[in-house]
mmCIF file of C-alpha atoms in Angstrom:
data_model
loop_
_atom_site.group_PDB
_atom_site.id
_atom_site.type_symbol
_atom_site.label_atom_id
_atom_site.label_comp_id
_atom_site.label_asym_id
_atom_site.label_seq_id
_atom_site.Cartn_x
_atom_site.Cartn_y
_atom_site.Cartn_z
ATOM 1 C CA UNK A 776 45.583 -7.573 -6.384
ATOM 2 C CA UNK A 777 48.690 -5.379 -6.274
ATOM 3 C CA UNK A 778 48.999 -1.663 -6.628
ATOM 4 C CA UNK A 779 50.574 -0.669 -10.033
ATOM 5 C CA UNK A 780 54.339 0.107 -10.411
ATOM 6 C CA UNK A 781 53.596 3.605 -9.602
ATOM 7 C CA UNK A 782 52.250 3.246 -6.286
ATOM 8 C CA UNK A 783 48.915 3.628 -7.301
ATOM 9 C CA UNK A 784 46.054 1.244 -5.849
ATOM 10 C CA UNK A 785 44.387 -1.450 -8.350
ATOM 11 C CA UNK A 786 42.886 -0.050 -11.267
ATOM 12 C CA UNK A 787 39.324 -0.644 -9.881
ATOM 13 C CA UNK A 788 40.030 1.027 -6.466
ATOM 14 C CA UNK A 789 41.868 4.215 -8.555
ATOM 15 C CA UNK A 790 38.623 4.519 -10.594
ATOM 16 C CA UNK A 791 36.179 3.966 -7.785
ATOM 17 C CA UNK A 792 38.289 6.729 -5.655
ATOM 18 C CA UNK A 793 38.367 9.148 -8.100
ATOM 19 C CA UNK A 794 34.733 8.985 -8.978
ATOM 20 C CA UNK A 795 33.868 9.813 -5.082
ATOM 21 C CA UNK A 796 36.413 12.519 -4.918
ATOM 22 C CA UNK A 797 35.052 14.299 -8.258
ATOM 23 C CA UNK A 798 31.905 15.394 -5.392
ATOM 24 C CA UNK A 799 34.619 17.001 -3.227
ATOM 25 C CA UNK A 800 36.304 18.713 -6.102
ATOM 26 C CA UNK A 801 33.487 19.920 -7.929
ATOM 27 C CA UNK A 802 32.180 21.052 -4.460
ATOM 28 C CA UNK A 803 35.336 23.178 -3.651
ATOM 29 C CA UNK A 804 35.822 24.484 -7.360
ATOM 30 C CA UNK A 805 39.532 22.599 -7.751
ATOM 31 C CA UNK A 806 38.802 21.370 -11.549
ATOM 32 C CA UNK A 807 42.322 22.223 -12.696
ATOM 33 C CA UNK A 808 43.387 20.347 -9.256
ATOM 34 C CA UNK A 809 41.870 17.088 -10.801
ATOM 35 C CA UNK A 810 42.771 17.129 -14.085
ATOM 36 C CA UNK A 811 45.510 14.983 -14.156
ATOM 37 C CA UNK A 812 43.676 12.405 -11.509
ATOM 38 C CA UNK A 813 40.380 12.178 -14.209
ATOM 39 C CA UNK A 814 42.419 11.690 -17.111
ATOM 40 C CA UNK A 815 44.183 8.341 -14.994
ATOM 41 C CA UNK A 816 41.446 7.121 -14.040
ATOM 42 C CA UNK A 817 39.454 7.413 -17.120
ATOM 43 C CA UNK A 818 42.269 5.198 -18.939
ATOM 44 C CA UNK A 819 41.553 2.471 -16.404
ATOM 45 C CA UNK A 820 37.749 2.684 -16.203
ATOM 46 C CA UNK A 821 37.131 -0.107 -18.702
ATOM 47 C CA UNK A 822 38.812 -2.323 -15.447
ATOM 48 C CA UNK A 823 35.884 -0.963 -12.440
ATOM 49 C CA UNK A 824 32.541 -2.399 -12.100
ATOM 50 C CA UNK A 825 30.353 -0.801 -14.274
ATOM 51 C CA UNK A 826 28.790 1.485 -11.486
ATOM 52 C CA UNK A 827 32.065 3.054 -10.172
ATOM 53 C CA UNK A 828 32.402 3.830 -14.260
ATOM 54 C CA UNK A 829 29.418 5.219 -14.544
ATOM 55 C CA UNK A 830 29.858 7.507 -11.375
ATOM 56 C CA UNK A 831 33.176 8.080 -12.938
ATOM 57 C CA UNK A 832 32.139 9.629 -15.922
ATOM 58 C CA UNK A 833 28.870 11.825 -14.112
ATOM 59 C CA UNK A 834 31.641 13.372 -12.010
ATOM 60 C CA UNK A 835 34.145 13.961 -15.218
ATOM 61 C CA UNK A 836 31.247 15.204 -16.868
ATOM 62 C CA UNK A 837 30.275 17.656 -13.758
ATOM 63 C CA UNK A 838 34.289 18.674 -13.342
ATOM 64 C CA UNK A 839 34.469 19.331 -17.683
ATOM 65 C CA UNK A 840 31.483 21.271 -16.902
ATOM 66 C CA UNK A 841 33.377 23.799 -14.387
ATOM 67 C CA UNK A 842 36.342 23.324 -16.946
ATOM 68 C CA UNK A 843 34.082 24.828 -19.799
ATOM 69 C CA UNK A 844 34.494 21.955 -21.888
ATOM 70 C CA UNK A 845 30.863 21.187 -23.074
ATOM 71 C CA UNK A 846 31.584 18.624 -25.975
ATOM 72 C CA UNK A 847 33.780 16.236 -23.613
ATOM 73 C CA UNK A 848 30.713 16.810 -20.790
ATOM 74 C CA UNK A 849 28.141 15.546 -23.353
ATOM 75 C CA UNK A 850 30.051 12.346 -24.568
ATOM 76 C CA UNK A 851 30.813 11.861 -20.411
ATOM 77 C CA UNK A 852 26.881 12.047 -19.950
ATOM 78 C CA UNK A 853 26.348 9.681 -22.983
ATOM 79 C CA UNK A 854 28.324 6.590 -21.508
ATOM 80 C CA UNK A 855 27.321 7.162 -17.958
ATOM 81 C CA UNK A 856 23.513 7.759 -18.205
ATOM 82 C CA UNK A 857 22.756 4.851 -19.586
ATOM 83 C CA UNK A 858 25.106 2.342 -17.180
ATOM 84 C CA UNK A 859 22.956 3.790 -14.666
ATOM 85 C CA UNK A 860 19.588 3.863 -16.206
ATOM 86 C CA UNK A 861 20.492 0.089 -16.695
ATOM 87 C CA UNK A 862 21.695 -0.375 -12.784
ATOM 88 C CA UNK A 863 18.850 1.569 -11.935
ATOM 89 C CA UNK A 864 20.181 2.858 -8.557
ATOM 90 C CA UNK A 865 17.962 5.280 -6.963
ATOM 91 C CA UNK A 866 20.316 7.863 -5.806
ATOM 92 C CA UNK A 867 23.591 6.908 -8.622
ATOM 93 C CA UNK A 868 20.735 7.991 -11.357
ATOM 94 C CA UNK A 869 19.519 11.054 -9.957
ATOM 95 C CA UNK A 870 22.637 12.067 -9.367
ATOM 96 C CA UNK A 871 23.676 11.801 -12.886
ATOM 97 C CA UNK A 872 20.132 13.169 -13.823
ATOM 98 C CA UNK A 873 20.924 16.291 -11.179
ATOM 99 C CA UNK A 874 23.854 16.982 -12.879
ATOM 100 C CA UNK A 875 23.038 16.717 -16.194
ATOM 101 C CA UNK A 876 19.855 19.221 -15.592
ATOM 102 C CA UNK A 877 22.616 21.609 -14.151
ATOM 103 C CA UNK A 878 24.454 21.383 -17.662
ATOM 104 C CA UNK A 879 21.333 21.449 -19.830
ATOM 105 C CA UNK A 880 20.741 24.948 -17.402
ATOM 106 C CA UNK A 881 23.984 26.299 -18.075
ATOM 107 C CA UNK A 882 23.483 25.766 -21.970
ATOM 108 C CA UNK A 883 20.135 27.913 -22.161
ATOM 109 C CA UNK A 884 18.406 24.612 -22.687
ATOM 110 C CA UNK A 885 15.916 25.053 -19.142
ATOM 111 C CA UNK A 886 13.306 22.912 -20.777
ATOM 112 C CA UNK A 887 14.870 19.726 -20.980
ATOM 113 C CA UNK A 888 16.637 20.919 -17.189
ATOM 114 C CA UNK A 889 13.421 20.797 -15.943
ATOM 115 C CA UNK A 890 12.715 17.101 -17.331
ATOM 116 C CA UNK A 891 15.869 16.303 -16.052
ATOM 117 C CA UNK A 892 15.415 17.648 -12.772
ATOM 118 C CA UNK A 893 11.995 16.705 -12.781
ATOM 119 C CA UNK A 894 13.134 13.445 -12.773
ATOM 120 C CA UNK A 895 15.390 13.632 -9.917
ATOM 121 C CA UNK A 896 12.661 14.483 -7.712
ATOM 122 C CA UNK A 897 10.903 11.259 -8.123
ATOM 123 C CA UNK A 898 13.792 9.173 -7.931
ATOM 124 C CA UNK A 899 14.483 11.344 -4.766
ATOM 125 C CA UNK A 900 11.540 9.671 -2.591
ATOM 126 C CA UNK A 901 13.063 5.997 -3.025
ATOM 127 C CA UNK A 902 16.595 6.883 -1.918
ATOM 128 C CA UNK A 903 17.500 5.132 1.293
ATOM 129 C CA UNK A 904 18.520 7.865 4.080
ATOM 130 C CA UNK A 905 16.835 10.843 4.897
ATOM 131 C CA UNK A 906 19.940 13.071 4.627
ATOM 132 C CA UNK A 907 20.897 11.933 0.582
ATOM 133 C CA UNK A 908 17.616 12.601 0.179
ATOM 134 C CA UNK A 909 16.509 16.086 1.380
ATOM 135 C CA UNK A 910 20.588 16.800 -0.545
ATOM 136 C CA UNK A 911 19.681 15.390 -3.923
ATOM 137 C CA UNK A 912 15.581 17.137 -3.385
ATOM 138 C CA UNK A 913 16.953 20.183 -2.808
ATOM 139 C CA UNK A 914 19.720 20.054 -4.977
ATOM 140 C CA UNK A 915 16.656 19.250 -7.812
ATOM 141 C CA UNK A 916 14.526 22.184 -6.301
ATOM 142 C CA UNK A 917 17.249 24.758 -6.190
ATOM 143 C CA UNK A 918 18.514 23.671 -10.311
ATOM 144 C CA UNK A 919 14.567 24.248 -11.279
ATOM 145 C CA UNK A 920 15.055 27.890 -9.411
ATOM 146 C CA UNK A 921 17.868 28.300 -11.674
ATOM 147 C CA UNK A 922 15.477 27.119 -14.680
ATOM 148 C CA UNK A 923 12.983 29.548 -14.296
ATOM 149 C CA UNK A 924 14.860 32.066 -13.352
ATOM 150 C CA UNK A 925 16.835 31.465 -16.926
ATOM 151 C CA UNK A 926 13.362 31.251 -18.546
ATOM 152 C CA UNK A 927 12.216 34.762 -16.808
ATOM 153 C CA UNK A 928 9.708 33.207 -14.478
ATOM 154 C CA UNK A 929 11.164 34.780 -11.138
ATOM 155 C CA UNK A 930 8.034 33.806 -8.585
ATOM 156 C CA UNK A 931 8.548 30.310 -9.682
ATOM 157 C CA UNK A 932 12.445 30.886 -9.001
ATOM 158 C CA UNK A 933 12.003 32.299 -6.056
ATOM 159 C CA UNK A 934 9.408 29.385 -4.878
ATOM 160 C CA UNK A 935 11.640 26.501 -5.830
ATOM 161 C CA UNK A 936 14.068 28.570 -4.157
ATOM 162 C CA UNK A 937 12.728 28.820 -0.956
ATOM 163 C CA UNK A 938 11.425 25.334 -0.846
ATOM 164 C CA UNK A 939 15.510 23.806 -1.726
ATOM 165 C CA UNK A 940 15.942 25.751 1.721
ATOM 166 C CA UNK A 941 13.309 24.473 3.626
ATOM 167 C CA UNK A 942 14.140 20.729 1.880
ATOM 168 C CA UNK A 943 17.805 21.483 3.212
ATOM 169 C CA UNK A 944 17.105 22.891 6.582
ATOM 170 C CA UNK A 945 18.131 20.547 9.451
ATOM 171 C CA UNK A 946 20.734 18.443 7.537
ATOM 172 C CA UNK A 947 24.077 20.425 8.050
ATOM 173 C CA UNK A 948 24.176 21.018 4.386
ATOM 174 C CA UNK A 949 25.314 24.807 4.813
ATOM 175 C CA UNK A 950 27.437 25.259 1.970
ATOM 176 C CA UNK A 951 23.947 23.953 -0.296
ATOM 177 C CA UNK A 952 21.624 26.370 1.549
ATOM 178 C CA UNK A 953 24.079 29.293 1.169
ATOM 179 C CA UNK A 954 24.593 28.384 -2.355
ATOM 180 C CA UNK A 955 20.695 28.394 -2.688
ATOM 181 C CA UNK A 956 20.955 31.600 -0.546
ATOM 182 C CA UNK A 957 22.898 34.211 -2.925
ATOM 183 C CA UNK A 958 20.683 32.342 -5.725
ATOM 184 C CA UNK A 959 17.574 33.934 -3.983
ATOM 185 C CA UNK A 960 19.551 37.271 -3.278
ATOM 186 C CA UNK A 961 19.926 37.513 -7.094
ATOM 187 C CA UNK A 962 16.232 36.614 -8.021
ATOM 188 C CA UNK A 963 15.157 39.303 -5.201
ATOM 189 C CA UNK A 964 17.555 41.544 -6.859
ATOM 190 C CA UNK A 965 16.726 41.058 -10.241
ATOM 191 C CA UNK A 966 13.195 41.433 -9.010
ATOM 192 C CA UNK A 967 13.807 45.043 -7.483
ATOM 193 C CA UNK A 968 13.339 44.298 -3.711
ATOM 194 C CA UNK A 969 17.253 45.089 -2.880
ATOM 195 C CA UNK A 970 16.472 45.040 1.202
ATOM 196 C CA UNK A 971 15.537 41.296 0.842
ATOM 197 C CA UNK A 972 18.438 40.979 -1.714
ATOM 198 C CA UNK A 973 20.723 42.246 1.305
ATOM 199 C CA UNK A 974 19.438 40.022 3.881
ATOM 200 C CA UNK A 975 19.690 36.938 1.839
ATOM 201 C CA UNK A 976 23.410 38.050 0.803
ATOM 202 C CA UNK A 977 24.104 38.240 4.812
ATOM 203 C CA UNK A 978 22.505 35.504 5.581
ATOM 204 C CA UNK A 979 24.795 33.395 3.523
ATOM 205 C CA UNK A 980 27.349 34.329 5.321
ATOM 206 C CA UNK A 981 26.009 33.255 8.644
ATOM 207 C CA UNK A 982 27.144 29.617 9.730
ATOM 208 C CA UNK A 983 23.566 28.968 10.638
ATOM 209 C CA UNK A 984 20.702 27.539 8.695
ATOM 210 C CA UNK A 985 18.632 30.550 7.534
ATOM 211 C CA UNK A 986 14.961 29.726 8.723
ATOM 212 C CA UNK A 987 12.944 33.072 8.373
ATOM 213 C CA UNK A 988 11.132 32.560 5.131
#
Protein backbone atom coordinates (compact mmCIF):
# COMPACT_ATOMS: atom_id res chain seq x y z
CA UNK A 1 0.00 0.00 0.00
CA UNK A 2 1.38 3.31 -1.27
CA UNK A 3 1.59 6.63 0.46
CA UNK A 4 -0.97 9.16 -0.99
CA UNK A 5 0.00 11.76 -3.68
CA UNK A 6 0.93 14.06 -0.97
CA UNK A 7 3.55 12.19 0.62
CA UNK A 8 1.55 11.14 3.30
CA UNK A 9 1.69 7.36 4.60
CA UNK A 10 -1.52 5.01 3.92
CA UNK A 11 -4.58 6.23 5.28
CA UNK A 12 -4.53 3.60 8.12
CA UNK A 13 -0.90 4.39 9.21
CA UNK A 14 -1.88 8.50 9.04
CA UNK A 15 -4.82 7.72 11.38
CA UNK A 16 -3.06 5.28 13.65
CA UNK A 17 -0.04 8.01 13.93
CA UNK A 18 -2.03 10.72 14.68
CA UNK A 19 -4.06 9.04 17.33
CA UNK A 20 -0.60 8.22 19.32
CA UNK A 21 0.71 11.67 18.80
CA UNK A 22 -2.66 13.39 20.16
CA UNK A 23 -0.89 11.95 23.91
CA UNK A 24 2.22 14.02 23.08
CA UNK A 25 0.28 17.05 22.05
CA UNK A 26 -2.21 17.16 24.60
CA UNK A 27 0.74 16.50 27.02
CA UNK A 28 2.78 19.58 25.82
CA UNK A 29 -0.38 21.93 25.36
CA UNK A 30 0.25 22.30 21.24
CA UNK A 31 -3.69 21.98 20.34
CA UNK A 32 -3.51 24.73 17.73
CA UNK A 33 -0.15 22.76 16.57
CA UNK A 34 -2.48 19.75 15.66
CA UNK A 35 -5.26 21.13 14.26
CA UNK A 36 -4.67 20.73 10.85
CA UNK A 37 -3.10 16.97 11.47
CA UNK A 38 -6.74 15.90 13.42
CA UNK A 39 -8.84 17.30 10.89
CA UNK A 40 -6.67 14.82 8.07
CA UNK A 41 -6.82 12.20 9.81
CA UNK A 42 -10.33 12.31 10.92
CA UNK A 43 -11.36 12.37 7.04
CA UNK A 44 -9.54 9.07 6.65
CA UNK A 45 -10.58 7.32 9.87
CA UNK A 46 -13.45 5.40 8.30
CA UNK A 47 -10.11 3.50 6.42
CA UNK A 48 -8.09 2.35 10.17
CA UNK A 49 -9.04 -0.57 12.14
CA UNK A 50 -11.61 0.27 14.32
CA UNK A 51 -9.25 0.61 17.44
CA UNK A 52 -6.75 3.16 15.95
CA UNK A 53 -10.38 5.09 15.23
CA UNK A 54 -11.47 4.85 18.34
CA UNK A 55 -8.09 6.08 19.93
CA UNK A 56 -8.39 8.62 17.24
CA UNK A 57 -11.35 10.21 18.29
CA UNK A 58 -10.47 9.91 22.52
CA UNK A 59 -7.41 11.98 21.59
CA UNK A 60 -9.52 14.58 19.22
CA UNK A 61 -11.88 14.63 21.89
CA UNK A 62 -9.00 15.32 24.69
CA UNK A 63 -7.17 18.02 22.10
CA UNK A 64 -11.10 19.85 21.39
CA UNK A 65 -11.12 19.77 25.04
CA UNK A 66 -7.85 22.09 25.45
CA UNK A 67 -9.33 23.87 22.25
CA UNK A 68 -12.57 24.78 24.29
CA UNK A 69 -14.73 23.19 21.92
CA UNK A 70 -17.12 21.10 24.17
CA UNK A 71 -19.90 20.14 21.55
CA UNK A 72 -17.25 18.59 18.97
CA UNK A 73 -15.54 16.78 22.36
CA UNK A 74 -18.94 15.18 23.19
CA UNK A 75 -19.82 13.81 19.62
CA UNK A 76 -15.73 12.64 19.63
CA UNK A 77 -16.57 10.73 23.00
CA UNK A 78 -19.87 9.35 21.47
CA UNK A 79 -18.19 7.36 18.49
CA UNK A 80 -15.13 6.36 20.38
CA UNK A 81 -16.54 5.05 23.72
CA UNK A 82 -18.43 2.66 22.43
CA UNK A 83 -15.69 1.08 19.66
CA UNK A 84 -13.88 0.52 22.73
CA UNK A 85 -16.42 -0.65 25.16
CA UNK A 86 -17.02 -3.19 22.24
CA UNK A 87 -13.01 -4.06 21.85
CA UNK A 88 -12.93 -4.09 25.40
CA UNK A 89 -9.17 -3.30 25.76
CA UNK A 90 -8.13 -2.83 29.23
CA UNK A 91 -5.97 0.14 29.01
CA UNK A 92 -7.64 1.74 25.24
CA UNK A 93 -11.01 1.98 27.55
CA UNK A 94 -9.74 3.53 30.52
CA UNK A 95 -8.05 5.74 28.70
CA UNK A 96 -11.03 7.00 26.96
CA UNK A 97 -12.92 6.64 30.37
CA UNK A 98 -9.82 8.88 32.02
CA UNK A 99 -10.36 11.36 29.68
CA UNK A 100 -13.77 11.65 29.48
CA UNK A 101 -13.96 11.99 33.56
CA UNK A 102 -11.42 14.92 32.96
CA UNK A 103 -14.13 16.61 30.60
CA UNK A 104 -17.18 15.72 32.69
CA UNK A 105 -14.70 17.65 35.62
CA UNK A 106 -14.10 20.55 33.61
CA UNK A 107 -17.98 20.94 32.88
CA UNK A 108 -19.01 21.11 36.72
CA UNK A 109 -20.46 17.68 36.18
CA UNK A 110 -17.90 15.84 39.19
CA UNK A 111 -20.54 13.24 39.76
CA UNK A 112 -20.59 11.44 36.70
CA UNK A 113 -16.32 12.25 36.75
CA UNK A 114 -16.22 10.22 39.54
CA UNK A 115 -18.19 7.20 37.77
CA UNK A 116 -16.04 7.74 35.06
CA UNK A 117 -12.96 7.73 36.87
CA UNK A 118 -14.21 5.27 39.10
CA UNK A 119 -14.20 3.13 36.39
CA UNK A 120 -10.76 3.61 35.28
CA UNK A 121 -9.50 2.36 38.42
CA UNK A 122 -10.84 -1.05 37.97
CA UNK A 123 -9.95 -1.40 34.53
CA UNK A 124 -6.50 -0.15 35.85
CA UNK A 125 -5.63 -3.58 37.76
CA UNK A 126 -5.96 -5.74 34.42
CA UNK A 127 -3.66 -3.57 32.30
CA UNK A 128 -0.56 -5.46 31.29
CA UNK A 129 2.71 -3.47 32.57
CA UNK A 130 3.27 -2.07 35.75
CA UNK A 131 4.30 1.38 34.42
CA UNK A 132 0.69 2.02 32.15
CA UNK A 133 -0.69 1.07 35.08
CA UNK A 134 0.48 3.07 38.15
CA UNK A 135 0.10 6.20 34.85
CA UNK A 136 -3.53 5.52 34.08
CA UNK A 137 -4.17 4.80 38.46
CA UNK A 138 -2.82 7.83 39.16
CA UNK A 139 -3.96 9.68 36.40
CA UNK A 140 -7.72 8.29 37.81
CA UNK A 141 -6.66 9.25 41.47
CA UNK A 142 -5.36 12.68 40.73
CA UNK A 143 -8.93 13.55 38.22
CA UNK A 144 -11.07 12.34 41.52
CA UNK A 145 -8.73 15.08 43.53
CA UNK A 146 -9.88 17.42 41.01
CA UNK A 147 -13.62 16.10 41.64
CA UNK A 148 -13.80 16.77 45.07
CA UNK A 149 -12.00 19.51 45.15
CA UNK A 150 -14.77 20.98 42.46
CA UNK A 151 -17.46 19.54 44.80
CA UNK A 152 -15.80 21.39 48.03
CA UNK A 153 -14.62 18.23 49.69
CA UNK A 154 -10.83 19.32 50.10
CA UNK A 155 -9.58 16.27 52.63
CA UNK A 156 -10.84 13.94 50.05
CA UNK A 157 -8.86 16.15 47.38
CA UNK A 158 -6.08 16.29 49.14
CA UNK A 159 -6.17 12.28 49.88
CA UNK A 160 -6.66 11.26 46.28
CA UNK A 161 -4.05 13.70 45.83
CA UNK A 162 -1.47 12.37 47.73
CA UNK A 163 -2.20 8.82 46.88
CA UNK A 164 -1.86 9.81 42.56
CA UNK A 165 1.74 10.68 44.02
CA UNK A 166 2.51 7.80 45.84
CA UNK A 167 0.71 5.60 42.73
CA UNK A 168 3.25 7.66 40.48
CA UNK A 169 6.34 7.55 42.54
CA UNK A 170 9.10 5.33 41.04
CA UNK A 171 7.91 5.40 37.37
CA UNK A 172 9.72 8.54 35.88
CA UNK A 173 6.39 10.09 35.34
CA UNK A 174 7.61 13.66 36.61
CA UNK A 175 5.70 15.86 34.54
CA UNK A 176 2.27 13.69 36.14
CA UNK A 177 3.52 14.03 39.75
CA UNK A 178 4.31 17.76 39.30
CA UNK A 179 1.07 18.23 37.63
CA UNK A 180 -0.52 16.42 40.70
CA UNK A 181 1.95 18.60 42.72
CA UNK A 182 0.66 22.37 42.09
CA UNK A 183 -2.91 20.51 42.24
CA UNK A 184 -2.11 19.81 46.00
CA UNK A 185 -0.41 23.34 46.40
CA UNK A 186 -3.84 24.78 45.42
CA UNK A 187 -6.02 22.47 47.70
CA UNK A 188 -3.42 23.39 50.65
CA UNK A 189 -3.92 26.88 49.60
CA UNK A 190 -7.42 27.00 49.28
CA UNK A 191 -7.39 25.23 52.60
CA UNK A 192 -5.33 28.09 54.42
CA UNK A 193 -2.04 26.20 55.20
CA UNK A 194 0.12 28.56 52.66
CA UNK A 195 3.68 27.00 54.13
CA UNK A 196 2.60 23.55 52.74
CA UNK A 197 1.12 25.42 49.68
CA UNK A 198 4.85 26.76 49.19
CA UNK A 199 6.58 23.58 49.54
CA UNK A 200 4.39 21.73 47.20
CA UNK A 201 4.77 24.76 44.60
CA UNK A 202 8.78 24.15 45.00
CA UNK A 203 8.66 20.90 44.94
CA UNK A 204 7.23 20.85 41.49
CA UNK A 205 9.87 22.38 40.33
CA UNK A 206 12.42 19.92 41.53
CA UNK A 207 13.38 17.18 38.84
CA UNK A 208 12.98 14.63 41.56
CA UNK A 209 10.05 12.57 42.66
CA UNK A 210 8.63 14.36 45.74
CA UNK A 211 8.44 11.54 48.50
CA UNK A 212 7.84 13.41 51.90
CA UNK A 213 4.15 12.99 52.38
Amino acid sequence: MSADPEGFPPAADFVALVAALCCYWCAVSRALEAQPWMRRALGKRDAAPRQDRARLMIGCAELLLLSGDDARAEEAFAEGLPILREIGDAFDLANGLLVQGAFLNYQGNFAAAESSLNDVLVLAEAIDGAVLRAAITGAALANLSDSARGRGDLALATAHGEAALRCHAGWNLDLAEIRVLMDLAGIAKDQGDYRLAVERYLAGLEPVSYTHL
